[in-house]
CSV table of C-alpha atoms in Angstrom, one decimal:
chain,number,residue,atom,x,y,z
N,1,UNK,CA,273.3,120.6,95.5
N,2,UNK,CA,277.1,120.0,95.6
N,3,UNK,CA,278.3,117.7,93.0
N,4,UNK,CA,279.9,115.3,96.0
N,5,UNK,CA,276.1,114.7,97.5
N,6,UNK,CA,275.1,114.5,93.9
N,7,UNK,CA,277.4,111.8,92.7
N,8,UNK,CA,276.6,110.3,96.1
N,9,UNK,CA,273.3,109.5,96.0
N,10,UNK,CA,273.6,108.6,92.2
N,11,UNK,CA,275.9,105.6,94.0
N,12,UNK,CA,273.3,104.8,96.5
N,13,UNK,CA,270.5,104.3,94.1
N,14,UNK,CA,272.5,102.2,92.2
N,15,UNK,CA,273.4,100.1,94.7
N,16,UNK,CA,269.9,99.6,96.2
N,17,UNK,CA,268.6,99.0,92.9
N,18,UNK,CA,270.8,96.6,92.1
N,19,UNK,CA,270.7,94.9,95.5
N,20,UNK,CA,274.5,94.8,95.3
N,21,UNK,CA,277.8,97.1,95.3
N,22,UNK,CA,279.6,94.9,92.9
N,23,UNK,CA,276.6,95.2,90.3
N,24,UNK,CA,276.0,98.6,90.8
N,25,UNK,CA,279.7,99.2,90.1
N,26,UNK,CA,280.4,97.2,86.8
N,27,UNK,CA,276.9,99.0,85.7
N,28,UNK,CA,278.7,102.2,86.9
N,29,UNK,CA,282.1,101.5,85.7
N,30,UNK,CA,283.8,101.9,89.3
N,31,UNK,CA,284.9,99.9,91.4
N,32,UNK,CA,283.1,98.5,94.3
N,33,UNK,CA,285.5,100.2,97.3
N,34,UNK,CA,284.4,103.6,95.5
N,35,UNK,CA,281.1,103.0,95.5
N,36,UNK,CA,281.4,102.3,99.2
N,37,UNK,CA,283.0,104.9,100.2
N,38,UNK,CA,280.5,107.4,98.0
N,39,UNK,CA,277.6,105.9,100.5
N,40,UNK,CA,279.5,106.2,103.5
N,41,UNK,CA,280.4,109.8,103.1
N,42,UNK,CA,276.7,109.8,101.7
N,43,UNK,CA,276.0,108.7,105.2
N,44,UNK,CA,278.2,111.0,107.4
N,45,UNK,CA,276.8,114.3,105.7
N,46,UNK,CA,273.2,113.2,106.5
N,47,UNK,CA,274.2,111.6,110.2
N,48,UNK,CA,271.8,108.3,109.7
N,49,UNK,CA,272.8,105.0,108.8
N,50,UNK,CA,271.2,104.5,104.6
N,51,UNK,CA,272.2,100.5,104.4
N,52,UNK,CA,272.6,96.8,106.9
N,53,UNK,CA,274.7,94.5,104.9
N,54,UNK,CA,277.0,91.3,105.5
N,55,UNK,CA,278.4,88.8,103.4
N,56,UNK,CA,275.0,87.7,102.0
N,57,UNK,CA,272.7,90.5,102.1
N,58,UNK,CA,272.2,94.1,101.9
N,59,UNK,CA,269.4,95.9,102.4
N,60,UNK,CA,267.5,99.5,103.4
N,61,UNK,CA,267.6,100.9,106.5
N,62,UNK,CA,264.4,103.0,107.7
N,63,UNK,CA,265.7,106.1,106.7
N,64,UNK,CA,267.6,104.8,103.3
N,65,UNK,CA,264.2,103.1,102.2
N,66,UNK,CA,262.8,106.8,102.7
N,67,UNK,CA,265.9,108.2,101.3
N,68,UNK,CA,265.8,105.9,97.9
N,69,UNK,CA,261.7,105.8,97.6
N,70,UNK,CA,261.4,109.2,97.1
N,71,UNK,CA,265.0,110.4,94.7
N,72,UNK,CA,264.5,107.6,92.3
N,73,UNK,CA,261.8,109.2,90.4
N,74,UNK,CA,263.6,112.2,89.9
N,75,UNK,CA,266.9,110.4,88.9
N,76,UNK,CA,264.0,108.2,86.1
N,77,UNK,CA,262.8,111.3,85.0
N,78,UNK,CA,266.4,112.7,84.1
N,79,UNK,CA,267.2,109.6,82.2
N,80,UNK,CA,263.5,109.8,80.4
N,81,UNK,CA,264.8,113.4,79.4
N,82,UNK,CA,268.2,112.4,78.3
N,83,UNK,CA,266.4,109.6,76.3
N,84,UNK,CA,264.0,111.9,74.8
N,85,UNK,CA,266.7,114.5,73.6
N,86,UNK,CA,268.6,111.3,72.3
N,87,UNK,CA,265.8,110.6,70.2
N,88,UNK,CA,265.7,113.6,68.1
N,89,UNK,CA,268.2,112.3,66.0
N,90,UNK,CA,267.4,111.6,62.8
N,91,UNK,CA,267.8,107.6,63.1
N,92,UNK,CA,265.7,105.2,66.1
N,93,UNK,CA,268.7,104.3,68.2
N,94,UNK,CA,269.5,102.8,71.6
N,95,UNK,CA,269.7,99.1,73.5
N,96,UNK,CA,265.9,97.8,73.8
N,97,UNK,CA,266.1,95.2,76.3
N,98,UNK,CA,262.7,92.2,76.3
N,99,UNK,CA,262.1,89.5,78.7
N,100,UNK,CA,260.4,86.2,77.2
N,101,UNK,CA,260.0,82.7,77.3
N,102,UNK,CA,261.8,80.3,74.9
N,103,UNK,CA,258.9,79.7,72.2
N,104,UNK,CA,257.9,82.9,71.7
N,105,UNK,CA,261.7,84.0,71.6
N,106,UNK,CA,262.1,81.3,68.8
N,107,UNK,CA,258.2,81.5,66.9
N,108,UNK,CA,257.8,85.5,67.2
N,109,UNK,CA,260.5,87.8,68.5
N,110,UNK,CA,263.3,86.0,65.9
N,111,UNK,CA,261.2,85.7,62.6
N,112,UNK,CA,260.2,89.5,63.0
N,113,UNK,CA,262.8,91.4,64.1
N,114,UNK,CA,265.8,89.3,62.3
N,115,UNK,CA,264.0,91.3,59.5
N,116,UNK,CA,263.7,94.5,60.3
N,117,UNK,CA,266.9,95.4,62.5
N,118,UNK,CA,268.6,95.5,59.2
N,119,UNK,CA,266.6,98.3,58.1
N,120,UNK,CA,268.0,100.1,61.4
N,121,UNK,CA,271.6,99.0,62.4
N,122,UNK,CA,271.6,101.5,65.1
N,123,UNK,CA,268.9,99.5,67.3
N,124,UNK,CA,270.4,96.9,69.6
N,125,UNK,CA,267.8,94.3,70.8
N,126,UNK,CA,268.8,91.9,73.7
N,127,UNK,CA,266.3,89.2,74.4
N,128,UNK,CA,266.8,87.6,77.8
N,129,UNK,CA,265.1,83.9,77.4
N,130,UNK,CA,263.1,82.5,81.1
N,131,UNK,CA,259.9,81.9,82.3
N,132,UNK,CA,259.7,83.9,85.7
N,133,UNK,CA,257.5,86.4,84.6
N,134,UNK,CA,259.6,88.7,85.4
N,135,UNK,CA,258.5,92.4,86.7
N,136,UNK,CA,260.5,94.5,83.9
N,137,UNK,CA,259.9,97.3,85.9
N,138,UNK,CA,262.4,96.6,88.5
N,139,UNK,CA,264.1,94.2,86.1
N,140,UNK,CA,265.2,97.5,84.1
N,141,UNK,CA,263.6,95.6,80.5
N,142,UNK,CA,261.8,97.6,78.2
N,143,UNK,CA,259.4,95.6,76.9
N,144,UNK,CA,258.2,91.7,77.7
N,145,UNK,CA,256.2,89.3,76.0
N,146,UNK,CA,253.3,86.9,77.6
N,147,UNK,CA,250.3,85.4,77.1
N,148,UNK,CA,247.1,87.9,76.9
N,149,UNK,CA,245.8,86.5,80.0
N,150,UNK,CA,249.0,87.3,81.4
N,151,UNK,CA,249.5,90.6,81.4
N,152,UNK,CA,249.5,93.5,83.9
N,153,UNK,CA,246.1,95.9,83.7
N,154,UNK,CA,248.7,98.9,84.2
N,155,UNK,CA,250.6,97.8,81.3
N,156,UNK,CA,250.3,98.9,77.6
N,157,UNK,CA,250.2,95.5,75.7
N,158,UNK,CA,250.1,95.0,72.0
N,159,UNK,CA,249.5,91.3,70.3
N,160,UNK,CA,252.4,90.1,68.8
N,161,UNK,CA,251.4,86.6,67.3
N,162,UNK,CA,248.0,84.5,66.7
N,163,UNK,CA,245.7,82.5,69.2
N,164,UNK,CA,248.1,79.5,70.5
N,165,UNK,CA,247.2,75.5,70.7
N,166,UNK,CA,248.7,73.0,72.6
N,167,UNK,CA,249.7,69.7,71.1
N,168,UNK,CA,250.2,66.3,73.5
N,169,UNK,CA,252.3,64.3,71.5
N,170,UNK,CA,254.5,60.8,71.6
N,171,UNK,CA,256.4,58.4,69.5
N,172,UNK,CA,255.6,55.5,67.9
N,173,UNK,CA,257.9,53.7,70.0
N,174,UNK,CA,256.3,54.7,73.2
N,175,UNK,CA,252.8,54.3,72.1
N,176,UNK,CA,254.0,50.6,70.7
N,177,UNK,CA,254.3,49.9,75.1
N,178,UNK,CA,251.1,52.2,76.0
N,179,UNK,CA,247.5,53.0,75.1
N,180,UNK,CA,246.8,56.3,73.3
N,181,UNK,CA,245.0,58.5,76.1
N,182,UNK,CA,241.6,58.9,75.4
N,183,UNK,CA,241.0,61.5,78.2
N,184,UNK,CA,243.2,63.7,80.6
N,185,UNK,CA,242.6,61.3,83.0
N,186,UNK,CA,244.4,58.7,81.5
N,187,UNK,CA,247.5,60.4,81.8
N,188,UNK,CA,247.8,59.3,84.8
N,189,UNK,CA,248.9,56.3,83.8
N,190,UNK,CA,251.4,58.0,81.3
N,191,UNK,CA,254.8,58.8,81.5
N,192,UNK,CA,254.9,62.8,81.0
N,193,UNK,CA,257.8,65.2,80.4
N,194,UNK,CA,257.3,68.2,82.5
N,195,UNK,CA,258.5,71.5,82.6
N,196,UNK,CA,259.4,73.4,86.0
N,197,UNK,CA,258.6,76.9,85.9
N,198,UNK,CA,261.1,78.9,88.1
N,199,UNK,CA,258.6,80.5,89.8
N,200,UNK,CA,258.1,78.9,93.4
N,201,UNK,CA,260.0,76.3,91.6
N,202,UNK,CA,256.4,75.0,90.8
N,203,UNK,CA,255.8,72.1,87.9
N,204,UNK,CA,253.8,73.6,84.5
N,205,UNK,CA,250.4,71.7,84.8
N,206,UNK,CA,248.5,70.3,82.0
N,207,UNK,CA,245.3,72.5,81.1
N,208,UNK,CA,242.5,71.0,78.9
N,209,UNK,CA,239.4,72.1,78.1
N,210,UNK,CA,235.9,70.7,76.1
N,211,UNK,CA,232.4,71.2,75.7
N,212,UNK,CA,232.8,73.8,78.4
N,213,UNK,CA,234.8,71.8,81.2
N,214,UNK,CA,238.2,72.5,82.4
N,215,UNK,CA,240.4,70.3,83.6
N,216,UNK,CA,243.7,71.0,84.7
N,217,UNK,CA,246.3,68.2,85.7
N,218,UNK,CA,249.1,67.4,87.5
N,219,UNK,CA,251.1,65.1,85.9
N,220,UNK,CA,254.4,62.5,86.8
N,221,UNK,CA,257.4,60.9,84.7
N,222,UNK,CA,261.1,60.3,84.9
N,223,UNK,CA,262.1,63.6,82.9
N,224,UNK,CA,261.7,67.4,84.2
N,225,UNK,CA,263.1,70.3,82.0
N,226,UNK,CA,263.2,74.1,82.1
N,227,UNK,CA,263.0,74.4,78.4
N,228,UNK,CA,260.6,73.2,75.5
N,229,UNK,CA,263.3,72.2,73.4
N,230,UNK,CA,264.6,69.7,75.6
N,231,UNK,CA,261.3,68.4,75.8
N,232,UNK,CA,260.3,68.0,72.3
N,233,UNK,CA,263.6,66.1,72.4
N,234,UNK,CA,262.6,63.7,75.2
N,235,UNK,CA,259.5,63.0,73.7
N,236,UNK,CA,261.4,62.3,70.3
N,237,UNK,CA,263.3,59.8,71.8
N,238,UNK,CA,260.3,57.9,73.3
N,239,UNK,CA,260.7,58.6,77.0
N,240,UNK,CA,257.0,60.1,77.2
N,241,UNK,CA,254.6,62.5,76.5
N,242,UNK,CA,255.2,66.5,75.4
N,243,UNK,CA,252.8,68.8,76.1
N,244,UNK,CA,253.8,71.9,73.8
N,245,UNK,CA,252.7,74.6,71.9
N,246,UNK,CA,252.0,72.3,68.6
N,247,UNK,CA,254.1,75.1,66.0
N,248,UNK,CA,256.8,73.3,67.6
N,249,UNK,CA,255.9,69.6,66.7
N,250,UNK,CA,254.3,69.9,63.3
N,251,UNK,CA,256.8,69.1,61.3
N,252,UNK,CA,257.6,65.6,63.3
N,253,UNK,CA,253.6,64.7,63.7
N,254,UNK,CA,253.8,65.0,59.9
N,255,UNK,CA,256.7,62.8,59.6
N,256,UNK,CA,255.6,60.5,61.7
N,257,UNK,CA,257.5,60.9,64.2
N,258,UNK,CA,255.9,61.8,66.9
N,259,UNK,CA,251.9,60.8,67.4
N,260,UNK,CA,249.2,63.4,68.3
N,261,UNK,CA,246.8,62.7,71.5
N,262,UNK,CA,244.3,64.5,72.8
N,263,UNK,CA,243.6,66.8,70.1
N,264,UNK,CA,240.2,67.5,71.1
N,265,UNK,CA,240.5,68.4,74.8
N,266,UNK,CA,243.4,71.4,73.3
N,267,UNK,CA,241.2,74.4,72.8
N,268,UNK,CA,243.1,77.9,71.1
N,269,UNK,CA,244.3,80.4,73.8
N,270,UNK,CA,245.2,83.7,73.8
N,271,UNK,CA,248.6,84.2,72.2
N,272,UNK,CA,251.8,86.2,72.7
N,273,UNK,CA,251.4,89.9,73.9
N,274,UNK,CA,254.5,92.6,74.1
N,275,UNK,CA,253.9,94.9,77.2
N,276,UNK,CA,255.5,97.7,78.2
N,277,UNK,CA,255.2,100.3,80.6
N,278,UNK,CA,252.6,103.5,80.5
N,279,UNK,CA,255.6,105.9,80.5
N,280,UNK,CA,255.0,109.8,79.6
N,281,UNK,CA,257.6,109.1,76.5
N,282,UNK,CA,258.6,105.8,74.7
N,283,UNK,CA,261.5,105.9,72.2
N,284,UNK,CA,261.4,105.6,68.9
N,285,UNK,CA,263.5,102.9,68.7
N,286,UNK,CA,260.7,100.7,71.0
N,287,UNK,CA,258.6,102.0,68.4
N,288,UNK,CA,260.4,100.7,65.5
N,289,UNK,CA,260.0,97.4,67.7
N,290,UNK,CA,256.8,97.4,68.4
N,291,UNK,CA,255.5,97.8,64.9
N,292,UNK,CA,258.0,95.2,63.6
N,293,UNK,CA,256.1,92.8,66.3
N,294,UNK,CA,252.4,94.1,65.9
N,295,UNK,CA,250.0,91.4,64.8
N,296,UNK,CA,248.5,91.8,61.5
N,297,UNK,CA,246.1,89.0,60.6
């Protein structure tokens, strides 16, 4: 193959995979009008059209979904290869790249790792904080952290931390206007601080379980976050009820500050799993990773 179509269809992967000629450029360190123009001579030397885009969206055509569907394994399993060589250096080294929400960031992937990278200043570990679940396959992450029940079947996963509970705290202040919840169905007459999830921009709802039964509720209040922290916050401040993993409110229920509800109806669930892909060949440096994370009890 010439090294024109070559380069070529190294830009049109790029692009299509990042759904975008400007990311696909700073990724590639070009600019955007050369990326451009590699797909439309990309274009004119196979005589189809490869992408549709305007101002808001590009997309595949027929023959460019064909095109990029069956040339992006090949240009994955060059960059498995280069990785592989890479890691016959004496010393784990690269970027390792993990998607996961805020607690376990803060309760697992911190405590562990702040550790060990020092033992191995040549691994770079960037940890990209949300709650979208997000499919690090296309995402481009190596590695992502859930809950047990979460995790893809095609997925290697490894606990990471212990079973979890969930605490339903307040203050004093707010229980001093209120009556302590003696079931889930009291909260409805509660003010609780809930936290949107940004998938389908859905509301986190309130799981309970005892003696068997399940309940799961959907609850109301004058404060929505995207974050834990914030909410922990909230609830300090007496504006209504938390409903968070309890690690994070220990130390303020044995303060006094805040007041724990519902303890019995907060069974343990499954907690935080890494996951990572079933690959041929994982490098050293996720190795170093996953063993610095692996649960030991």
């Amino acid at each position: 193959m010439a090294r024109e179509s070559f380069n070529d269809i190294l830009a049109f992967v790029h692009v299509v995979r990042e759904g975008s000629f400007t990311r696909a450029a700073a990724l590639l360190g070009v600019t955007p009008s050369a990326l451009s123009h590699a797909v439309r001579a990309l274009e004119a030397r196979l005589g189809v059209r490869l992408l549709t885009h305007t101002t808001r969206r590009l997309s595949t055509t027929e023959e460019g979904e064909r095109l990029f569907v069956n040339v992006l394994p090949h240009f994955e399993g060059i960059d498995a290869e280069l990785a592989a060589v890479e890691e016959l250096r004496d010393k784990p080294a690269g970027t390792i790249r993990i998607t996961s929400a805020e607690h376990a960031a803060n309760s697992v992937l911190w405590p562990k790792l702040s550790k060990v990278l020092h033992e191995h200043p040549d691994i770079n570990v960037e940890v990209s904080v949300d709650y979208a679940l997000s499919d690090i396959v296309s995402q481009r992450y190596d590695a992502g952290v859930r809950l047990g029940n979460q995790v893809a079947k095609d997925m290697i996963a490894v606990r990471i931390g212990p079973d979890l509970r969930i605490a339903v705290v307040g203050s004093p202040g707010y229980f001093a206007q209120r009556p302590v919840p003696a079931t889930p169905h009291d909260l409805a007459g509660h003010n609780c601080i809930n936290l949107r999830l940004p998938t389908h921009g859905g509301l986190l709802p309130w799981d309970f379980a005892k003696d068997g039964q399940e309940v799961k509720f959907r609850v109301g209040g004058q404060w929505t976050f995207n974050n834990s922290s914030s909410i922990v916050k909230a609830a300090l401040a007496g504006y209504g009820l938390a409903f968070v993993p309890e690690d994070m409110v220990l130390e303020h229920i044995d303060a006094g500050r805040l007041i724990r509800v519902l303890d019995d109806w907060c069974d343990p669930y499954p907690g935080y799993h890494l996951y990572y892909p079933n690959r041929r060949q994982s490098s050293r440096a996720l190795g170093v990773i996953v063993e610095a994370l692996r649960h030991r009890d």
